[in-house]
C-alpha positions as a Markdown table, in Angstrom:
| # | Residue | x | y | z |
|---|---|---|---|---|
| 1 | Met | 19.3 | 26.3 | 0.1 |
| 2 | Met | 16.0 | 25.0 | -1.0 |
| 3 | Ile | 16.4 | 24.2 | -4.5 |
| 4 | Glu | 14.2 | 24.4 | -7.9 |
| 5 | Ile | 13.6 | 20.6 | -8.2 |
| 6 | Tyr | 10.7 | 18.2 | -6.8 |
| 7 | Thr | 9.4 | 14.6 | -7.5 |
| 8 | Ile | 6.1 | 13.7 | -8.8 |
| 9 | Ala | 6.3 | 10.0 | -9.3 |
| 10 | Ser | 2.8 | 8.5 | -7.4 |
| 11 | Lys | 0.6 | 7.1 | -10.6 |
| 12 | Pro | -2.4 | 8.9 | -11.7 |
| 13 | Gln | -4.8 | 6.3 | -10.3 |
| 14 | His | -3.4 | 6.9 | -6.4 |
| 15 | Ile | -4.1 | 10.6 | -7.3 |
| 16 | Met | -7.0 | 10.8 | -8.6 |
| 17 | Asp | -8.5 | 8.4 | -5.7 |
| 18 | Leu | -7.0 | 10.6 | -3.2 |
| 19 | Cys | -7.8 | 13.5 | -4.4 |
| 20 | Gln | -11.9 | 12.3 | -5.5 |
| 21 | Ile | -10.8 | 13.4 | -8.8 |
| 22 | His | -13.1 | 11.1 | -11.6 |
| 23 | Glu | -12.5 | 12.5 | -14.9 |
| 24 | Ser | -9.6 | 10.3 | -16.7 |
| 25 | Phe | -5.7 | 11.4 | -16.3 |
| 26 | Lys | -2.0 | 10.4 | -17.6 |
| 27 | Tyr | 1.6 | 11.7 | -16.9 |
| 28 | Asp | 4.7 | 10.3 | -17.1 |
| 29 | Ala | 7.1 | 10.3 | -13.3 |
| 30 | Ile | 9.1 | 13.0 | -12.8 |
| 31 | Phe | 11.6 | 11.8 | -10.3 |
| 32 | Gln | 13.6 | 15.6 | -10.8 |
| 33 | Ala | 11.1 | 18.4 | -11.8 |
| 34 | Arg | 12.3 | 21.7 | -12.8 |
| 35 | Pro | 11.3 | 25.1 | -14.3 |
| 36 | Gly | 10.0 | 24.9 | -17.8 |
| 37 | Met | 8.6 | 21.1 | -17.4 |
| 38 | His | 4.8 | 20.1 | -17.5 |
| 39 | Leu | 4.0 | 18.6 | -14.6 |
| 40 | Pro | 0.4 | 17.9 | -12.8 |
| 41 | Ile | -1.3 | 20.5 | -11.2 |
| 42 | Leu | -4.6 | 20.3 | -9.5 |
| 43 | Ile | -6.4 | 24.2 | -10.3 |
| 44 | Lys | -10.0 | 24.5 | -8.4 |
| 45 | Asp | -12.7 | 23.8 | -10.7 |
| 46 | Lys | -16.1 | 25.4 | -9.9 |
| 47 | Val | -16.8 | 23.3 | -6.9 |
| 48 | Glu | -14.6 | 20.2 | -7.7 |
| 49 | Ser | -10.8 | 20.1 | -8.2 |
| 50 | Arg | -9.7 | 19.1 | -11.4 |
| 51 | Leu | -6.3 | 17.7 | -12.9 |
| 52 | Val | -4.4 | 19.9 | -16.0 |
| 53 | Met | -1.2 | 19.6 | -16.8 |
| 54 | Ala | 1.1 | 22.7 | -16.7 |
| 55 | Thr | 4.3 | 24.7 | -17.4 |
| 56 | Trp | 6.9 | 25.5 | -14.3 |
| 57 | Gly | 7.0 | 29.0 | -14.5 |
| 58 | Ile | 5.0 | 32.5 | -14.8 |
| 59 | Glu | 6.0 | 35.3 | -17.0 |
| 60 | Ser | 6.5 | 38.2 | -14.5 |
| 61 | Met | 4.9 | 42.1 | -15.8 |
| 62 | Thr | 7.8 | 43.9 | -15.3 |
| 63 | Arg | 10.1 | 44.9 | -17.6 |
| 64 | Glu | 12.3 | 42.7 | -17.4 |
| 65 | Lys | 9.6 | 39.6 | -18.7 |
| 66 | Asn | 11.8 | 37.4 | -15.7 |
| 67 | Gln | 10.2 | 33.8 | -15.0 |
| 68 | Val | 8.7 | 33.5 | -12.0 |
| 69 | Asn | 9.3 | 29.7 | -10.2 |
| 70 | Val | 9.2 | 30.2 | -6.8 |
| 71 | Ile | 8.0 | 33.0 | -4.5 |
| 72 | Ser | 7.6 | 33.3 | -1.1 |
| 73 | Thr | 4.1 | 34.2 | 0.7 |
| 74 | Asp | 6.4 | 37.0 | 3.2 |
| 75 | Lys | 5.9 | 39.0 | -0.3 |
| 76 | Ile | 3.4 | 37.6 | -2.2 |
| 77 | Leu | 0.4 | 39.7 | -0.8 |
| 78 | Arg | 2.2 | 43.2 | -1.4 |
| 79 | Thr | 3.6 | 41.4 | -4.9 |
| 80 | Pro | 1.4 | 43.0 | -7.7 |
| 81 | Pro | -0.3 | 40.4 | -9.9 |
| 82 | Phe | 0.5 | 38.2 | -7.9 |
| 83 | Asn | -1.1 | 39.3 | -4.5 |
| 84 | Val | -4.6 | 39.2 | -6.5 |
| 85 | Leu | -3.3 | 35.5 | -8.0 |
| 86 | Met | -3.2 | 34.5 | -4.8 |
| 87 | Gln | -6.4 | 35.3 | -4.1 |
| 88 | Thr | -8.3 | 34.1 | -7.1 |
| 89 | Gln | -6.2 | 31.6 | -8.4 |
| 90 | Arg | -4.3 | 28.7 | -6.0 |
| 91 | Cys | -3.4 | 25.4 | -7.2 |
| 92 | Ala | -1.8 | 22.6 | -5.4 |
| 93 | Ile | 1.3 | 21.2 | -6.6 |
| 94 | Leu | 1.5 | 17.0 | -6.7 |
| 95 | Ala | 5.1 | 16.0 | -5.0 |
| 96 | Asn | 6.1 | 13.1 | -3.2 |
| 97 | Cys | 9.2 | 15.1 | -2.1 |
| 98 | Phe | 11.6 | 18.2 | -2.3 |
| 99 | Phe | 15.4 | 19.0 | -2.3 |
| 100 | Thr | 17.9 | 21.1 | -1.2 |
| 101 | Glu | 21.4 | 21.7 | -1.4 |
| 102 | His | 24.0 | 22.6 | 2.2 |
| 103 | Lys | 27.6 | 22.8 | 2.4 |
| 104 | Lys | 27.8 | 21.0 | -1.0 |
| 105 | Glu | 25.4 | 18.3 | -0.5 |
| 106 | Ala | 22.0 | 17.3 | -1.8 |
| 107 | Tyr | 19.5 | 16.6 | 0.6 |
| 108 | Leu | 16.3 | 15.0 | -0.2 |
| 109 | Ile | 13.4 | 15.9 | 2.1 |
| 110 | Arg | 9.7 | 13.9 | 1.7 |
| 111 | Leu | 6.5 | 13.6 | 4.7 |
| 112 | Ile | 7.1 | 10.4 | 6.1 |
| 113 | Arg | 3.4 | 10.3 | 5.9 |
| 114 | Pro | 1.8 | 11.2 | 3.5 |
| 115 | Arg | 3.9 | 9.9 | 0.7 |
| 116 | Leu | 1.9 | 12.3 | -1.7 |
| 117 | Phe | 1.2 | 16.2 | -0.2 |
| 118 | Cys | 0.4 | 19.1 | -1.9 |
| 119 | Ile | 2.5 | 22.5 | -2.3 |
| 120 | Gly | 0.8 | 25.4 | -2.2 |
| 121 | Gly | 1.1 | 27.9 | -5.4 |
| 122 | Ile | -0.5 | 30.1 | -8.2 |
| 123 | Tyr | -1.2 | 29.5 | -11.6 |
| 124 | Val | -1.7 | 31.3 | -14.9 |
| 125 | Gln | -4.3 | 30.2 | -17.5 |
| 126 | Glu | -3.3 | 31.4 | -21.4 |
| 127 | Gly | -6.1 | 29.6 | -23.6 |
| 128 | Asn | -5.9 | 26.3 | -23.1 |
| 129 | Glu | -2.1 | 26.2 | -21.4 |
| 130 | Tyr | -1.4 | 26.6 | -17.9 |
| 131 | Arg | 1.5 | 27.9 | -16.1 |
| 132 | Phe | 2.0 | 28.3 | -12.2 |
| 133 | Ala | 4.9 | 28.8 | -9.7 |
| 134 | Met | 5.5 | 27.8 | -6.2 |
| 135 | Leu | 4.8 | 29.3 | -3.0 |
| 136 | Lys | 7.2 | 29.0 | -0.2 |
| 137 | Thr | 7.8 | 29.5 | 3.6 |
| 138 | Ala | 9.7 | 29.6 | 6.6 |
| 139 | Ser | 11.7 | 26.5 | 7.2 |
| 140 | Ala | 10.4 | 23.6 | 9.7 |
| 141 | Asp | 12.6 | 23.7 | 13.0 |
| 142 | Val | 13.7 | 20.1 | 12.4 |
| 143 | Leu | 14.7 | 21.0 | 8.4 |
| 144 | Ala | 16.5 | 24.4 | 9.7 |
| 145 | Gly | 19.5 | 23.2 | 9.7 |
| 146 | Leu | 19.9 | 22.2 | 6.2 |
| 147 | Met | 17.1 | 25.7 | 4.3 |
| 148 | Asp | 15.9 | 29.2 | 5.2 |
| 149 | Asp | 12.9 | 28.3 | 3.9 |
| 150 | Met | 10.5 | 25.4 | 2.5 |
| 151 | Pro | 7.8 | 24.7 | 0.2 |
| 152 | Leu | 4.6 | 25.4 | 1.2 |
| 153 | Val | 3.4 | 21.7 | 1.8 |
| 154 | Phe | -0.2 | 20.2 | 2.8 |
| 155 | Thr | -1.6 | 16.9 | 2.8 |
| 156 | His | -4.9 | 16.2 | 0.4 |
| 157 | Glu | -6.9 | 16.4 | 3.4 |
| 158 | Arg | -6.3 | 20.5 | 3.2 |
| 159 | Leu | -7.2 | 20.4 | -0.3 |
| 160 | His | -10.6 | 21.6 | -0.7 |
| 161 | Ile | -9.4 | 24.2 | 2.2 |
| 162 | Trp | -7.2 | 25.8 | -0.3 |
| 163 | Leu | -8.5 | 25.8 | -3.4 |
| 164 | Gln | -12.0 | 26.7 | -2.6 |
| 165 | Ser | -11.1 | 29.6 | 0.6 |
| 166 | Glu | -11.4 | 33.2 | -0.1 |
| 167 | His | -10.3 | 34.5 | 3.0 |
| 168 | Thr | -6.8 | 35.8 | 3.1 |
| 169 | Phe | -6.2 | 34.7 | 7.1 |
| 170 | Thr | -6.5 | 30.8 | 6.2 |
| 171 | Ile | -5.0 | 30.9 | 3.1 |
| 172 | Met | -1.7 | 32.7 | 4.8 |
| 173 | Asn | -2.3 | 29.8 | 8.0 |
| 174 | Phe | -1.2 | 27.3 | 5.6 |
| 175 | Ala | 1.9 | 28.7 | 5.6 |
| 176 | Ala | 2.3 | 28.8 | 9.0 |
| 177 | Lys | 1.3 | 25.5 | 9.4 |
| 178 | Ala | 3.6 | 24.0 | 6.6 |
| 179 | Gly | 6.7 | 23.5 | 9.5 |
| 180 | Arg | 4.6 | 21.1 | 11.9 |
| 181 | His | 4.7 | 17.8 | 9.4 |
| 182 | Trp | 6.8 | 15.1 | 10.0 |
| 183 | Phe | 9.5 | 15.2 | 7.9 |
| 184 | Asp | 12.4 | 12.7 | 6.4 |
| 185 | Phe | 15.6 | 13.7 | 4.9 |
| 186 | Phe | 18.6 | 12.3 | 4.2 |
| 187 | Lys | 21.6 | 13.0 | 2.1 |
| 188 | Val | 21.3 | 12.0 | -2.2 |
| 189 | Ser | 23.9 | 12.3 | -5.1 |
| 190 | Thr | 25.2 | 15.5 | -5.8 |
| 191 | Asp | 23.9 | 14.2 | -10.1 |
| 192 | Ile | 20.6 | 14.9 | -9.0 |
| 193 | Leu | 21.3 | 18.7 | -9.1 |
| 194 | Ala | 22.6 | 18.2 | -13.2 |
| 195 | Ser | 19.4 | 19.7 | -15.6 |
| 196 | Thr | 19.3 | 16.5 | -17.5 |
| 197 | Ser | 18.6 | 14.7 | -14.5 |
| 198 | Asn | 15.3 | 12.5 | -14.2 |
| 199 | Asp | 16.5 | 8.7 | -12.3 |
| 200 | Lys | 15.0 | 7.6 | -10.0 |
| 201 | Asp | 17.6 | 5.9 | -8.7 |
| 202 | Leu | 19.0 | 9.3 | -7.3 |
| 203 | Leu | 16.2 | 9.5 | -5.2 |
| 204 | Val | 18.0 | 6.1 | -3.0 |
| 205 | Pro | 20.6 | 7.8 | 0.2 |
| 206 | Leu | 24.0 | 7.6 | -0.2 |
| 207 | Gly | 25.3 | 4.5 | 0.7 |
| 208 | Met | 21.8 | 2.1 | 0.5 |
| 209 | Ser | 20.9 | -0.1 | -1.3 |
| 210 | Leu | 17.4 | -0.3 | -2.3 |
| 211 | Gln | 16.8 | -3.5 | 0.0 |
| 212 | Gln | 17.8 | -1.6 | 2.7 |
| 213 | Met | 15.7 | 1.7 | 2.0 |
| 214 | Lys | 12.9 | -0.2 | 1.9 |
| 215 | Ala | 13.6 | -1.6 | 5.6 |
| 216 | Arg | 14.0 | 2.1 | 6.5 |
| 217 | Asp | 11.6 | 2.8 | 4.9 |
| 218 | Asp | 9.1 | 0.1 | 6.3 |
| 219 | Lys | 11.4 | 1.1 | 9.8 |
| 220 | Leu | 9.4 | 4.5 | 9.7 |
| 221 | Ser | 6.2 | 3.4 | 9.0 |
| 222 | Glu | 5.9 | 1.6 | 12.0 |
| 223 | Ile | 7.6 | 4.5 | 13.9 |
| 224 | Asp | 5.1 | 6.0 | 12.9 |
| 225 | Phe | 1.9 | 3.9 | 13.5 |
| 226 | Gln | 3.1 | 3.3 | 17.1 |
| 227 | Glu | 2.9 | 7.0 | 17.8 |
| 228 | Glu | -0.6 | 7.6 | 16.2 |
| 229 | Arg | -1.3 | 4.8 | 18.0 |
| 230 | Ala | -0.2 | 6.5 | 21.5 |
| 231 | Asn | -1.8 | 9.5 | 20.6 |
| 232 | Arg | -5.0 | 7.8 | 20.6 |
| 233 | Lys | -5.0 | 6.4 | 24.1 |
| 234 | Ser | -4.5 | 9.7 | 25.5 |
| 235 | Met | -7.0 | 11.8 | 23.4 |
| 236 | Lys | -9.2 | 9.1 | 24.8 |
| 237 | His | -8.4 | 9.8 | 28.8 |
């Protein structure tokens, strides 16, 4: 089961360099970001992208006035007013990992590369205040045993297309491709599910020290490098 928690710990300067943002921006790392928190997102500003702080959760327009934190891409195009927001007010939620709960155990899920990625979302603006909801799609095959759906993830190389496109097919194609990334996942402490947690140490795999985790990360990076080199060689033939 996908849970409404993710991590954004990359430094603002790294985000600005990677996403080609020229305006100075600051925020504090959130190791367990949750609905209701004030978090950095990228929105379209004319022809450029702009970082803004936004509250996670959009109030629905129904009589119940429920807060919507996550909405499925399968439903959004037939659910007003979110279908309009999907067309005109998409955002990119910056993340380093997301989480799921399976058989009462917590799992951290991330992309092996890049470590900073984007999650598709929609946003509303109320004066100088912004609010957003996360989009989810069908789970990647490698994650199917842990969760039925997952955030709509994509890399920063596709950020401009996500924010600028006006074609429904192109937008929905992001959902179709979200599961094609190379995911890494491992068990973490269930303490991460506590509503008050914001602890970097909870991102470490169960039973591992920080040093062991670094060695694991180095090994994954080496495997990734070798695969990319093999792919480049095959493309030359």
